Short mmCIF file of C-alpha atoms in Angstrom, two decimals:
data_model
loop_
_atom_site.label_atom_id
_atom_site.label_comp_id
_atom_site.label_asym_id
_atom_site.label_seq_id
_atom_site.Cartn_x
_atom_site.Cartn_y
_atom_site.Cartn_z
CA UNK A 27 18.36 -13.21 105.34
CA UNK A 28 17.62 -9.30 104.84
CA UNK A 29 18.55 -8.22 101.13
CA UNK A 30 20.02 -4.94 101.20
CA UNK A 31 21.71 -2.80 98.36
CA UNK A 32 23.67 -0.15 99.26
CA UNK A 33 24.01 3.10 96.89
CA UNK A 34 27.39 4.72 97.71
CA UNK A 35 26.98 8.35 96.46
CA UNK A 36 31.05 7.72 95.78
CA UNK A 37 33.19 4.39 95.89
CA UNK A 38 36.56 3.39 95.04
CA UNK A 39 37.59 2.85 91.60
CA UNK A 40 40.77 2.47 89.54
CA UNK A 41 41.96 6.36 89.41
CA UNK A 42 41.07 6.40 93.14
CA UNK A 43 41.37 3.10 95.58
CA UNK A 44 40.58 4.72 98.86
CA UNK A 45 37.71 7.02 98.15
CA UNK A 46 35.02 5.92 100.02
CA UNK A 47 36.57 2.99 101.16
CA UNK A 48 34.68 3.09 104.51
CA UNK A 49 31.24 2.45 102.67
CA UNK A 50 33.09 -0.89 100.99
CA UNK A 51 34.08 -1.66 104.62
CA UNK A 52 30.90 -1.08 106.14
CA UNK A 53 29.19 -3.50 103.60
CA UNK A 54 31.31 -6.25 103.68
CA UNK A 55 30.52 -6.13 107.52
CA UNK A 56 27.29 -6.30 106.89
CA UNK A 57 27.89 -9.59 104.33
CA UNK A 58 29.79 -11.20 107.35
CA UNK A 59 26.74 -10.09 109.85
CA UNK A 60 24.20 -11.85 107.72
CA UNK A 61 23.34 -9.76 105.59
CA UNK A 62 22.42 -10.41 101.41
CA UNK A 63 24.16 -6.65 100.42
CA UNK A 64 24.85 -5.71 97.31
CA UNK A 65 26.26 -2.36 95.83
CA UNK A 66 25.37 -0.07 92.58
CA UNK A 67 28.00 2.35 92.63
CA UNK A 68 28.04 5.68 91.12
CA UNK A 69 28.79 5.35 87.07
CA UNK A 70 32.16 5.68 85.78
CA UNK A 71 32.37 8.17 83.22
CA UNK A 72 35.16 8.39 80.88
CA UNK A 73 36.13 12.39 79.60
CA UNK A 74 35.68 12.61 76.41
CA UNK A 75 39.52 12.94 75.51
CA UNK A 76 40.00 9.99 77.28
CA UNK A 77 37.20 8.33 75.48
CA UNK A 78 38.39 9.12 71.89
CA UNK A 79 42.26 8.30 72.60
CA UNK A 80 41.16 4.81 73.61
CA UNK A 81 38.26 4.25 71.38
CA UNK A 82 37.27 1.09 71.07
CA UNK A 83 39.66 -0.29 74.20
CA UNK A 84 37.58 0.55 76.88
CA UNK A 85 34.93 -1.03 79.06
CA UNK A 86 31.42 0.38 78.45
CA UNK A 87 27.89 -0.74 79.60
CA UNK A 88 26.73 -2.86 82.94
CA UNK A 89 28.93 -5.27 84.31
CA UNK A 90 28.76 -7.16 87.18
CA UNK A 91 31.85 -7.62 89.16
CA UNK A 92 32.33 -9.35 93.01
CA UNK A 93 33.86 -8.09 95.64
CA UNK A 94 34.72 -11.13 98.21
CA UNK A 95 31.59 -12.56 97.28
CA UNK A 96 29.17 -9.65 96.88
CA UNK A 97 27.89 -8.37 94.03
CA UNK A 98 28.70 -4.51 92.81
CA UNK A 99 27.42 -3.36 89.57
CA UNK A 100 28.90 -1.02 87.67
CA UNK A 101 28.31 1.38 84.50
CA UNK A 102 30.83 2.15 82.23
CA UNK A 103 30.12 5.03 80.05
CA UNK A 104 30.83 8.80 78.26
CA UNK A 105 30.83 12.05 80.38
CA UNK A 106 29.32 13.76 77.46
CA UNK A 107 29.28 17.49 78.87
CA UNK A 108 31.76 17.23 82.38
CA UNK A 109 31.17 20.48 83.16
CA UNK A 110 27.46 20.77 83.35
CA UNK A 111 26.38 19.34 86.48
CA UNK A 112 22.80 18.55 86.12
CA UNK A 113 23.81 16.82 82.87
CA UNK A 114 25.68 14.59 84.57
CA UNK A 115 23.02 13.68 87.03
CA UNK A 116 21.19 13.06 84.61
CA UNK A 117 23.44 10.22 83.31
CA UNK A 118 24.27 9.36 86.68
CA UNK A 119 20.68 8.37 87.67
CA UNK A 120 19.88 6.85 84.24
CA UNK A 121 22.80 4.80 84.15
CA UNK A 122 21.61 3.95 88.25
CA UNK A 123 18.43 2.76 87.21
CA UNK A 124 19.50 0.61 83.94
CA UNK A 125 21.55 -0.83 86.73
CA UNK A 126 18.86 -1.50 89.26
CA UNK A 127 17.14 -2.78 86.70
CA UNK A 128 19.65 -5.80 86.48
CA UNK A 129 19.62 -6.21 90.48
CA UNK A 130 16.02 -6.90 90.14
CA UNK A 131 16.29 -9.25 87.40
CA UNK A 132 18.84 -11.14 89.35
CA UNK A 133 18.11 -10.98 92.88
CA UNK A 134 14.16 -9.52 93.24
CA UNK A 135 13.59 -6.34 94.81
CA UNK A 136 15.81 -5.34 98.04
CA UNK A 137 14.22 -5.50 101.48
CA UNK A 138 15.64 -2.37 102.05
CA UNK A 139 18.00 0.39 100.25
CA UNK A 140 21.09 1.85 102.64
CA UNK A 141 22.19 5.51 100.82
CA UNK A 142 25.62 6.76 101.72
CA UNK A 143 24.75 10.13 101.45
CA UNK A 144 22.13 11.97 100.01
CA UNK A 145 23.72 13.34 96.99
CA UNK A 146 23.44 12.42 93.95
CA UNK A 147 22.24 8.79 94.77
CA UNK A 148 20.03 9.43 97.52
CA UNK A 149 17.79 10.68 94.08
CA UNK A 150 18.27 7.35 92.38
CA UNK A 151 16.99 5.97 96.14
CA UNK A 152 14.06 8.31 96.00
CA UNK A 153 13.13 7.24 92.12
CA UNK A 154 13.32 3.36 92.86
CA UNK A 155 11.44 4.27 95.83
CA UNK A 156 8.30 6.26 94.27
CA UNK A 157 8.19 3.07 91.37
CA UNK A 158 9.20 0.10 93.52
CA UNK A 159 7.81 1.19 96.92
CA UNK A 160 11.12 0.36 98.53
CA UNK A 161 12.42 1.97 102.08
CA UNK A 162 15.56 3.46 102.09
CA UNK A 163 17.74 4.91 104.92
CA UNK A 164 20.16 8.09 104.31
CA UNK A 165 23.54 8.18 106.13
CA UNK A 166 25.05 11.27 105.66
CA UNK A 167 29.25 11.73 105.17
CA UNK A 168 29.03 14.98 102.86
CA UNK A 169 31.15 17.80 104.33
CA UNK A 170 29.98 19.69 101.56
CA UNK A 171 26.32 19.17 102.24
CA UNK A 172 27.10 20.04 106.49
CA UNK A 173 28.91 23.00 105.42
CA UNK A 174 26.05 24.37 102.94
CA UNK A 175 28.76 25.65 100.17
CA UNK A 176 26.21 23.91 97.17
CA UNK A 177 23.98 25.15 95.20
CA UNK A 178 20.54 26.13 95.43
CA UNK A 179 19.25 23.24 92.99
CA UNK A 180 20.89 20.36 94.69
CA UNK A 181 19.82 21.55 97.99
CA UNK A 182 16.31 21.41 96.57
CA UNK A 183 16.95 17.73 96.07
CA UNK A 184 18.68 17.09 98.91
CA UNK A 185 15.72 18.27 101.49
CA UNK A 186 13.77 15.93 99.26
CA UNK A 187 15.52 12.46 99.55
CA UNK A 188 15.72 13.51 103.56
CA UNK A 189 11.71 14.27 103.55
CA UNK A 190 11.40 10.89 101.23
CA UNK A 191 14.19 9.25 103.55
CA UNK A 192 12.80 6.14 106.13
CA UNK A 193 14.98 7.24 108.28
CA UNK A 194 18.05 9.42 108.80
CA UNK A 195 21.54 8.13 110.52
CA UNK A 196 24.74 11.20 110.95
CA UNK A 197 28.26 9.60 111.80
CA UNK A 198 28.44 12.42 114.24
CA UNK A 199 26.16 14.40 116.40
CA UNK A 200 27.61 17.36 115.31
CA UNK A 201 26.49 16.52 111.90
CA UNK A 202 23.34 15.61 113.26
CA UNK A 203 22.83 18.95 114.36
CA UNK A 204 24.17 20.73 111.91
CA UNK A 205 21.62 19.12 109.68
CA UNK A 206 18.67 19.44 111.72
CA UNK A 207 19.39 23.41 111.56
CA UNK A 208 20.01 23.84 107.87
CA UNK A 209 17.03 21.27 106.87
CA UNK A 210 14.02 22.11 109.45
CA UNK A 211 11.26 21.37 106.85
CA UNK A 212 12.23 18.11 106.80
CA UNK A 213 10.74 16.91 110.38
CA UNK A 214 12.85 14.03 110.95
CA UNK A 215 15.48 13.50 114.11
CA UNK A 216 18.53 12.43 112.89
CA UNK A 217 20.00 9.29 114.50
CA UNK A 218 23.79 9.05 114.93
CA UNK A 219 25.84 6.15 114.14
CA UNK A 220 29.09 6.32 113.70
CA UNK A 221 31.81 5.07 111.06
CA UNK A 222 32.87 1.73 111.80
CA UNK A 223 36.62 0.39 112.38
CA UNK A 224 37.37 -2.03 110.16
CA UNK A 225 38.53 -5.14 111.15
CA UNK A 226 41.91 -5.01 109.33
CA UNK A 227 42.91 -2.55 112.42
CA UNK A 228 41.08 -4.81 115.09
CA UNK A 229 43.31 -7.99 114.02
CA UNK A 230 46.05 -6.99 116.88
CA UNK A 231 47.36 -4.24 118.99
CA UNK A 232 50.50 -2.25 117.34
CA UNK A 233 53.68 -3.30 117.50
CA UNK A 234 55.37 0.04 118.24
CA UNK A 235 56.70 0.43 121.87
CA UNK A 236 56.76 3.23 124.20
CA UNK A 237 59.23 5.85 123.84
CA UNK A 238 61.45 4.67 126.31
CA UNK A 239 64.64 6.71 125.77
CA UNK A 240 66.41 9.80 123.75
CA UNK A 241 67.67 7.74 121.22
CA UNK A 242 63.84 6.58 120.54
CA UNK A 243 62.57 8.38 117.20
CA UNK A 244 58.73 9.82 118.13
CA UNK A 245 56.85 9.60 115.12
CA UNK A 246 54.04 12.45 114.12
CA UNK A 247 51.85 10.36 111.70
CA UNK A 248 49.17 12.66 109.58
CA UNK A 249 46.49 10.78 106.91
CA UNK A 250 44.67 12.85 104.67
CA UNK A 251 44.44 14.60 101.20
CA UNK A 252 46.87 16.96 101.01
CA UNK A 253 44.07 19.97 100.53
CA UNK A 254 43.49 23.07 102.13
CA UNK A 255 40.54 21.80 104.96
CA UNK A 256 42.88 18.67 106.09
CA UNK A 257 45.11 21.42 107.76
CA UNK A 258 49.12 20.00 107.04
CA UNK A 259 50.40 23.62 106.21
CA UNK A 260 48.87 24.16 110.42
CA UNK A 261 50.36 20.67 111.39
CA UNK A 262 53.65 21.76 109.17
CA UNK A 263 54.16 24.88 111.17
CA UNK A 264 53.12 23.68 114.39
CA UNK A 265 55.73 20.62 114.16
CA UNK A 266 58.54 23.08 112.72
CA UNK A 267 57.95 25.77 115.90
CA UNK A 268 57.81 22.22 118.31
CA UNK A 269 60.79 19.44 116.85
CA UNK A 270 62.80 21.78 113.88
CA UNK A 271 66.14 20.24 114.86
CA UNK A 272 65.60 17.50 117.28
CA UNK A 273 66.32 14.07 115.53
CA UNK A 274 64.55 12.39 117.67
CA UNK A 275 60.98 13.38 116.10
CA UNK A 276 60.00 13.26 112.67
CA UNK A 277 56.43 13.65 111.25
CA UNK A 278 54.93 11.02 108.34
CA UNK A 279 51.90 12.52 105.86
CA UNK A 280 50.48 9.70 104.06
CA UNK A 281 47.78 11.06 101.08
CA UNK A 282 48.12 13.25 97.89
CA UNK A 283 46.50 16.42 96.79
CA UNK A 284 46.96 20.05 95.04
CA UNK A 285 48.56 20.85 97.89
CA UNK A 286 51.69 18.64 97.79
CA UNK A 287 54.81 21.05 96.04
CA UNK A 288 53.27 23.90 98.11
CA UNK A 289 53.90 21.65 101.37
CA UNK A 290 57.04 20.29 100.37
CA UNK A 291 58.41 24.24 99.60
CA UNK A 292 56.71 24.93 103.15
CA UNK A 293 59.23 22.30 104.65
CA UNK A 294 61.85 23.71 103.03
CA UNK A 295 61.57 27.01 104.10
CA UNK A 296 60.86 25.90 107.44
CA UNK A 297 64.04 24.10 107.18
CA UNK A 298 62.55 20.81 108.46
CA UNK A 299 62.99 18.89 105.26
CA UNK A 300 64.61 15.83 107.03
CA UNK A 301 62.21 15.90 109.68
CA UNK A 302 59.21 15.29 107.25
CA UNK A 303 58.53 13.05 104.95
CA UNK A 304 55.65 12.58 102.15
CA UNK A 305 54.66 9.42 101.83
CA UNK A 306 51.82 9.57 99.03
CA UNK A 307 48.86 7.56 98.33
CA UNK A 308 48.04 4.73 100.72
CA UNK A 309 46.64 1.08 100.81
CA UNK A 310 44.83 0.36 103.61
CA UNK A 311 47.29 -2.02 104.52
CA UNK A 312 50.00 0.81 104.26
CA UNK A 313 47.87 2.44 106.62
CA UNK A 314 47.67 0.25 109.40
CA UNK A 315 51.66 -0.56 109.18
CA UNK A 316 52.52 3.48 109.19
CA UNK A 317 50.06 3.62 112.32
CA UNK A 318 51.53 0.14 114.04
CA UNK A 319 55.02 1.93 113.33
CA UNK A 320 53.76 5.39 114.68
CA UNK A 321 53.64 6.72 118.00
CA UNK A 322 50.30 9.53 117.85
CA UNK A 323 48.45 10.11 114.97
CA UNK A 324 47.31 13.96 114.28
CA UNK A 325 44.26 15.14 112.44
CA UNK A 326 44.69 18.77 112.13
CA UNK A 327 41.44 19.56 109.86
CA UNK A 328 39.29 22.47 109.52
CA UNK A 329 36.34 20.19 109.09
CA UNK A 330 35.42 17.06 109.23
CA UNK A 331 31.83 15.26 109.81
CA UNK A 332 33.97 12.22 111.64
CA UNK A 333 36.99 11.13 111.17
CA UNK A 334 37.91 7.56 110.58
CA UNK A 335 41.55 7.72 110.81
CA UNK A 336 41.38 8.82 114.04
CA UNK A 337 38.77 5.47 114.87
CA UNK A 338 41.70 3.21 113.03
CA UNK A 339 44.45 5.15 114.95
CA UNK A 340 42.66 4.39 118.69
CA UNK A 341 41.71 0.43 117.33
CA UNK A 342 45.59 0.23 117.03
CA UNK A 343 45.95 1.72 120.76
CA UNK A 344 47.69 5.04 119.69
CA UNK A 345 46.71 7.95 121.13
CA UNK A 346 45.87 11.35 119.05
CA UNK A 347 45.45 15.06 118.46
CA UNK A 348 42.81 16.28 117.05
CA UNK A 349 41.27 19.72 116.07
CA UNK A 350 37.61 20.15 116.99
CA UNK A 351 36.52 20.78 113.53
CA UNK A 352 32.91 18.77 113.84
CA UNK A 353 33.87 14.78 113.84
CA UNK A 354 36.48 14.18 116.64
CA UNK A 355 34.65 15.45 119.40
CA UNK A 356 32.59 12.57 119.65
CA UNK A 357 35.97 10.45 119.24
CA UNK A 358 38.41 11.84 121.13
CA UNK A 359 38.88 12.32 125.15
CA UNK A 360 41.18 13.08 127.94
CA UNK A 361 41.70 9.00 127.92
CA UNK A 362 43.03 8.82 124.19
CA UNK A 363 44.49 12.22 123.33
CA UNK A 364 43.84 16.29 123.49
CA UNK A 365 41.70 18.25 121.25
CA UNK A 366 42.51 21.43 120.33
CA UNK A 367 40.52 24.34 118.02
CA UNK A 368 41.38 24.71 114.49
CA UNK A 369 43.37 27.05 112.15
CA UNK A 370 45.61 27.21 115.74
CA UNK A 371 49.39 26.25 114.82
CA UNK A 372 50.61 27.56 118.14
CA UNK A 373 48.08 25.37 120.01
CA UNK A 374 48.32 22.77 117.66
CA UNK A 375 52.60 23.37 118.77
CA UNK A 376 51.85 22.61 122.43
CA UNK A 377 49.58 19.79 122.40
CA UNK A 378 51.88 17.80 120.21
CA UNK A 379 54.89 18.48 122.54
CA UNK A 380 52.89 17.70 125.05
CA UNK A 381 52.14 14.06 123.93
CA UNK A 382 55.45 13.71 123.47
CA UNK A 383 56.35 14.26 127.06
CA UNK A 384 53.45 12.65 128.58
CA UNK A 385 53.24 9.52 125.71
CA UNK A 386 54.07 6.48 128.54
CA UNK A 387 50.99 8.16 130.39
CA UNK A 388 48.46 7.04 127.74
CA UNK A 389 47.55 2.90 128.43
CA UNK A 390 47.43 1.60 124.60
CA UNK A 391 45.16 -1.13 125.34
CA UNK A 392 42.84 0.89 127.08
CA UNK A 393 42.69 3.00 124.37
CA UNK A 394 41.86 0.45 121.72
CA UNK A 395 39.39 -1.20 124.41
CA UNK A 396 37.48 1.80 124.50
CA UNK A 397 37.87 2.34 120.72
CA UNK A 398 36.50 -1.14 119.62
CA UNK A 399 33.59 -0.54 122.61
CA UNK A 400 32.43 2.29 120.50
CA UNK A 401 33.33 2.03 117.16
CA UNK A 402 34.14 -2.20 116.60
CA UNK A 403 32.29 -3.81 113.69
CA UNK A 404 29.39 -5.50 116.03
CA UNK A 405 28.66 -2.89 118.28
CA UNK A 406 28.21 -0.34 115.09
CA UNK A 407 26.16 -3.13 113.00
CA UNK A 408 23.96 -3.83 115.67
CA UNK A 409 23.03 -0.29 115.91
CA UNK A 410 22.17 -0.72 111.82
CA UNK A 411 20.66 -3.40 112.24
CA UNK A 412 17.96 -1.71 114.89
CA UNK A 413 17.58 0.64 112.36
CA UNK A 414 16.59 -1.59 109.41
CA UNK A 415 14.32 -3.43 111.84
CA UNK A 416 12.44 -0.19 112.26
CA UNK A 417 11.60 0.66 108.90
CA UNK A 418 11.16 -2.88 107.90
CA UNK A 419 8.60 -3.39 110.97
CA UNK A 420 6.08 -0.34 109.67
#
């Protein structure tokens, strides 16, 4: 059995339980395919007003915790300076290795280290690397990386855990691309593998039926943070111009943000306050019931480098909109929804009403046979799994 430890450069903790929830997901898939995985998170660093409030009640040093039978480490310790970056990669990767160190004590050194995304743990994977000779592989998620809005010094150390890298995976070929362009000294193709579905939404199809009649309530459903890139004040609009007064459509955002009393004085100027409604932060089981109980899911972002709610949406046979801001365009077709450019309200207007009209047109279990062709847990391992066979084999 192939030991693997995955470094998430972000994972979910208690202040935030769905960020990065996809690289939990994809692990524990990789647990039930055989694999020996184990995670070292990121640190968790208290602020120092935090810190001296509760001095003495908090959690600090290495634990080891288990996650349905796999082992995650964690590092519980004082942001010292939280506004200096490079001082906080500095604890970040100390407090990574002091936690390696206990992986190796307890379970040898990994066959192989999996990076989910190149900053900042893709350094720690670099370090263990140059003193442990270990491979590692680099998927990278980071919008922020694709869109090249960091700074000099950490793109410095990015181009060197891609040069370092065994081999390089993108969850879109867009990213891919993108990549290849802004990091050309780096010689490497880029492979792309996608996000997977998680199984929760492969269990069964949804349980929402067809519109079927005018007393039928069509249900928008939106999942994101509520910040400027995911696009709701374009979705707001565009559903305002479209539905403002028909009671017969209403539109659901699930997620918080900075955003959120902005958008909710949008919908009240746009007198569609009854038409909308906020639902906050969301379990992953509150997910799949608000897409079971939805009829077309939107993502109306200015970028993304995939898109997993719209993979989650299709796995539960919905059909979508979707802006082509990077991501979707490998996920989204004439067969499962429309696609339409970003930063477009009016456009963004016509392609929802016309998934409204033409909803019975769309074959839900098509849609989610497609989806789990692409994007189901086996088909996306197996395409891991090839990869790790390749570095391993050199």
């Amino acid at each position: 059995m192939r030991k693997v430890l995955i470094l998430p450069s972000w994972y979910p903790n208690k202040d935030n339980f769905v960020r990065g929830i996809f690289f939990r997901e994809q692990a524990l898939a990789l647990k039930r395919h055989r694999f020996q995985v184990s995670i070292i998170p990121p640190p968790y660093l208290y602020h120092p007003r935090v810190f001296i409030k509760k001095f003495g009640k908090l959690r600090s040093g290495i634990s080891l915790e288990e996650d349905n039978g796999m082992p995650v480490y964690q590092w519980y310790g004082l942001n010292w300076i939280p506004r200096s970056h490079k001082f906080n990669l500095m604890i970040i990767l100390r407090a990574g290795m002091k936690m390696f160190g206990e992986y190796i004590l307890a379970f040898g050194k990994p066959d192989l280290i999996h990076v989910h995304s190149a900053f900042p743990y893709g350094i720690l994977a670099l370090m263990i690397k140059d003193q442990y000779k270990v491979p590692f592989v680099v998927t990278e998620h980071s919008s922020a990386i694709a869109t090249g809005i960091l700074q000099d010094w950490k793109k410095e150390l990015i181009s060197k855990v891609y040069f370092a890298a065994d081999e390089l995976i993108s969850v879109s070929p867009y990213l891919g691309n993108l990549l290849k362009i802004q990091y050309q000294n780096v010689f490497k193709d880029w492979t792309y593998i996608p996000n997977i579905v998680d199984h929760k939404f492969n269990l069964r199809e949804s349980s929402a039926s067809l519109k079927s009649g005018p007393n039928d309530v069509f249900r928008f459903l939106n999942i994101g943070s509520l910040t400027k890139n995911k696009g709701q004040s374009d979705l707001i609009h565009a559903f305002a111009r479209g539905f403002k007064g028909n009671t017969n459509a209403e539109l659901r955002i699930g997620g918080i943000g900075p955003l959120q009393e902005s958008l909710e004085t949008l919908i009240s100027n746009l007198n569609v306050k009854d038409q909308v409604t906020f639902l906050g932060q969301l379990t992953r089981e509150q997910v799949l019931h608000e897409m079971q109980h939805a009829n077309t899911i939107v993502l109306s972002s200015h970028f993304e480098t995939f898109g997993v709610v719209l993979i989650e949406a299709l796995a539960c046979g919905k059909c979508v909109v979707a802006t082509t801001c990077g991501g979707p365009e490998c996920i989204v077709n004439s067969r499962n929804g429309l696609l339409i450019p970003v930063k477009e309200p009016n456009k963004l207007e016509k392609a929802m009403k016309q998934i409204y009209e033409t909803y019975s047109s769309y074959s839900p279990s098509e849609i989610r046979k497609e989806c789990l062709a692409h994007f189901g847990e086996k088909v996306v391992i197996d395409q891991i799994s090839d990869v790790y066979n390749t570095v391993l084999s050199r």
